[in-house]
Coordinates of C-alpha atoms in Angstrom, one line a residue:
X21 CA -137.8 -185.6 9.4
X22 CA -140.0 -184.8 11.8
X23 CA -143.3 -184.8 10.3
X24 CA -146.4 -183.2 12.6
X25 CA -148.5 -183.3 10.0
X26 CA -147.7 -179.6 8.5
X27 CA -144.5 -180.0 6.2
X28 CA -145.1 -178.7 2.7
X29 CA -145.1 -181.1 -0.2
X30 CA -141.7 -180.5 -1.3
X31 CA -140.6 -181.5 2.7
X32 CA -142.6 -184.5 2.5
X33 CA -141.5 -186.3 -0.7
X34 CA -137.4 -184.8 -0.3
X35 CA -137.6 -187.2 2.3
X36 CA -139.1 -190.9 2.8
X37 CA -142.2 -191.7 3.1
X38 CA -142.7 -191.4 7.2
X39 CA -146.2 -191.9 7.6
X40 CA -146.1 -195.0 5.4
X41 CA -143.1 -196.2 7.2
X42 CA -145.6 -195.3 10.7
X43 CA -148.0 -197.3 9.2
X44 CA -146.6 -200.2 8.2
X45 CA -144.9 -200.4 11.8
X46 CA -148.2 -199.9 13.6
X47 CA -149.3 -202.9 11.3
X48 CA -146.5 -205.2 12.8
X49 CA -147.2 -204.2 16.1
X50 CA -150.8 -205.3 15.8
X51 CA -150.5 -208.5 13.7
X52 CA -152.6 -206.9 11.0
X53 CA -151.4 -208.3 7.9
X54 CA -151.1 -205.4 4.9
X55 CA -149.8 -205.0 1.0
X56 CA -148.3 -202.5 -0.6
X57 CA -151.2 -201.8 -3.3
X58 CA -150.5 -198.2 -4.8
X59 CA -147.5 -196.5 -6.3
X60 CA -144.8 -195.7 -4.9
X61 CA -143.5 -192.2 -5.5
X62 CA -140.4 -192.4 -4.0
X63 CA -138.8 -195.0 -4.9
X64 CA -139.9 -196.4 -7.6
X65 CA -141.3 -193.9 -10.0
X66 CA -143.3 -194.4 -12.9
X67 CA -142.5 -192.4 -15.9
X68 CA -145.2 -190.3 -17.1
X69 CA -147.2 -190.7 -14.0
X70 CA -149.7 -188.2 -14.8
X71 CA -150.8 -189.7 -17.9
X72 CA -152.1 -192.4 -15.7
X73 CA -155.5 -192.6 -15.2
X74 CA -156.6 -190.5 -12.6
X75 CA -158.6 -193.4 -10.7
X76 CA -155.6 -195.8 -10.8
X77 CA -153.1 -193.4 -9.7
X78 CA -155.3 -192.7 -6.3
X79 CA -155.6 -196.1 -5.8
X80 CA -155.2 -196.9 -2.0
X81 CA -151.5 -196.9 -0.7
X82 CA -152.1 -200.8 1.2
X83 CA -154.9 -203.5 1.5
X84 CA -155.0 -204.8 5.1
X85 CA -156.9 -207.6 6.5
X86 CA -158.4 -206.9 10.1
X87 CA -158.6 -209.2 13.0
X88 CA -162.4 -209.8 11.1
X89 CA -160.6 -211.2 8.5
X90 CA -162.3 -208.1 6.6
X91 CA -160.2 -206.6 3.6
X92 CA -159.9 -202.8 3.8
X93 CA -158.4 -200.4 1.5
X94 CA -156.3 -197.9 3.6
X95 CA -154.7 -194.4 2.2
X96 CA -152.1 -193.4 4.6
X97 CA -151.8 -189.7 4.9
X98 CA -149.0 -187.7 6.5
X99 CA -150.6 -184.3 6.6
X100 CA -154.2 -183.5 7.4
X101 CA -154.0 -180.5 4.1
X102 CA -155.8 -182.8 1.5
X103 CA -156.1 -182.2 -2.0
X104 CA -159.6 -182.0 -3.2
X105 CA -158.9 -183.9 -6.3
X106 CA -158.1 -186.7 -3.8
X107 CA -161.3 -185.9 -1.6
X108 CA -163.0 -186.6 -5.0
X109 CA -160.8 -189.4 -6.0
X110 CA -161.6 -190.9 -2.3
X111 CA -165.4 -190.9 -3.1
X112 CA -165.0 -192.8 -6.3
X113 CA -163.5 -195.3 -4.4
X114 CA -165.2 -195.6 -2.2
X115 CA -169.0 -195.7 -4.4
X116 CA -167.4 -197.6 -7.2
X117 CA -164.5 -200.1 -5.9
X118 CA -165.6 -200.7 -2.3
X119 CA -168.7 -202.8 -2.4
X120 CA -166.9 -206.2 -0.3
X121 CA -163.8 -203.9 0.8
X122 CA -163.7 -201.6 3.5
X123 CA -161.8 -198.3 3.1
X124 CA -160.1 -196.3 5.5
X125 CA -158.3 -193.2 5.5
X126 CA -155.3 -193.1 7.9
X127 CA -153.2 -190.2 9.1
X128 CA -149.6 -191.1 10.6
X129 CA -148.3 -188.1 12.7
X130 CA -145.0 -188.0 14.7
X131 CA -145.6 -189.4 18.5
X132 CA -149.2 -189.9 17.4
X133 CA -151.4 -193.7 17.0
X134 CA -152.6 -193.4 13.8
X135 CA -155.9 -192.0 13.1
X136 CA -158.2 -193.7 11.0
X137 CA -161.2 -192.3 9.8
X138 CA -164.0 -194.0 7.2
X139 CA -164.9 -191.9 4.4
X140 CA -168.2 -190.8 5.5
X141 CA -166.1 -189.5 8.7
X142 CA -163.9 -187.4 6.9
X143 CA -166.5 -186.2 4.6
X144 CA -168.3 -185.0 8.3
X145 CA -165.1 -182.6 9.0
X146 CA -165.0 -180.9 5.7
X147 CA -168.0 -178.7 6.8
X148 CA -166.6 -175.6 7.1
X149 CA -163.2 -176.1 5.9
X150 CA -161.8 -173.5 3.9
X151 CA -160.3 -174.2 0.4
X152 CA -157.0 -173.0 0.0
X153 CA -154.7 -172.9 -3.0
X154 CA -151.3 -173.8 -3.0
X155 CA -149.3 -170.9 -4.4
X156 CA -146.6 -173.1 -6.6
X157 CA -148.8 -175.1 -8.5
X158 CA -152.8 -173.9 -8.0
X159 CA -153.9 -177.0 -6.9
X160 CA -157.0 -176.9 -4.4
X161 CA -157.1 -177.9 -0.7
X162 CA -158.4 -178.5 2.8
X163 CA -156.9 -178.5 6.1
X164 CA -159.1 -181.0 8.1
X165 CA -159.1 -181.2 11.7
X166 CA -158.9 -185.5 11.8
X167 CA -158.0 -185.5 15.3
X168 CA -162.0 -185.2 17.0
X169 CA -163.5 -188.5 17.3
X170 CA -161.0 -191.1 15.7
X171 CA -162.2 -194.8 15.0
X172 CA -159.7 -198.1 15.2
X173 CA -159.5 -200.6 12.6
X174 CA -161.3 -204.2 13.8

């Protein structure tokens, strides 16, 4: 699949998980050390997901430890449309379950080095974002522009 960053939901997860797969390369590349930390949805489903609490099923998708030796929490994202239940989820992270652990969130395009971004970054480019609805199940969203003024990981 050739993901730019604009395949519906159904495109994403019909498919694996490329941005993950992106990540996890990029990772290898640098030396940075990472875990798989949150669930995975593809393939290895857990039955009755959504009675999960809400707080544990946004858990970060890896813990990485930089070149700093610094843990970080990272959400890897392969669109820039984010939910705003995850926007919320992402700030209760990031007050409640980050006080020794960074947190980043990193977006994995096609043909792209990621782009990660520190929550109070991303909360910067929701100003004037638009919420939009998706039509098949209601749920609430941004399309962010995360491409102005990316940061790296140390």
């Amino acid at each position: 699949m050739n993901d730019k960053g604009t395949n519906s939901y159904q495109e994403r997860n019909s498919n694996i998980n490329i941005a993950e797969i992106r990540f996890e390369n990029w990772c290898k590349e640098k030396n940075i050390q990472f875990w798989r930390m949150g669930f995975d949805e593809k393939n290895n489903r857990v039955p009755r997901f959504w009675d999960v609490h809400p707080v544990v099923r946004s858990m970060p998708d890896y813990i990485c430890v930089g070149r700093d030796q610094r843990l970080t929490y990272m959400h890897v994202k392969g669109t820039n449309k984010i939910k705003i239940n995850d926007l919320m989820m992402y700030e209760r992270w990031h007050t409640d379950l980050c006080q020794d652990v960074g947190m980043r969130i990193v977006f994995c395009f096609d043909g792209e080095e990621p782009i990660f971004l520190k929550w109070h970054e991303l909360k910067q480019k929701l100003t004037g974002c638009e919420i939009k609805e998706w039509s098949n199940d209601k749920k609430q969203y941004v399309e962010i522009n995360v491409r102005k003024t990316p940061t790296t990981v140390s």
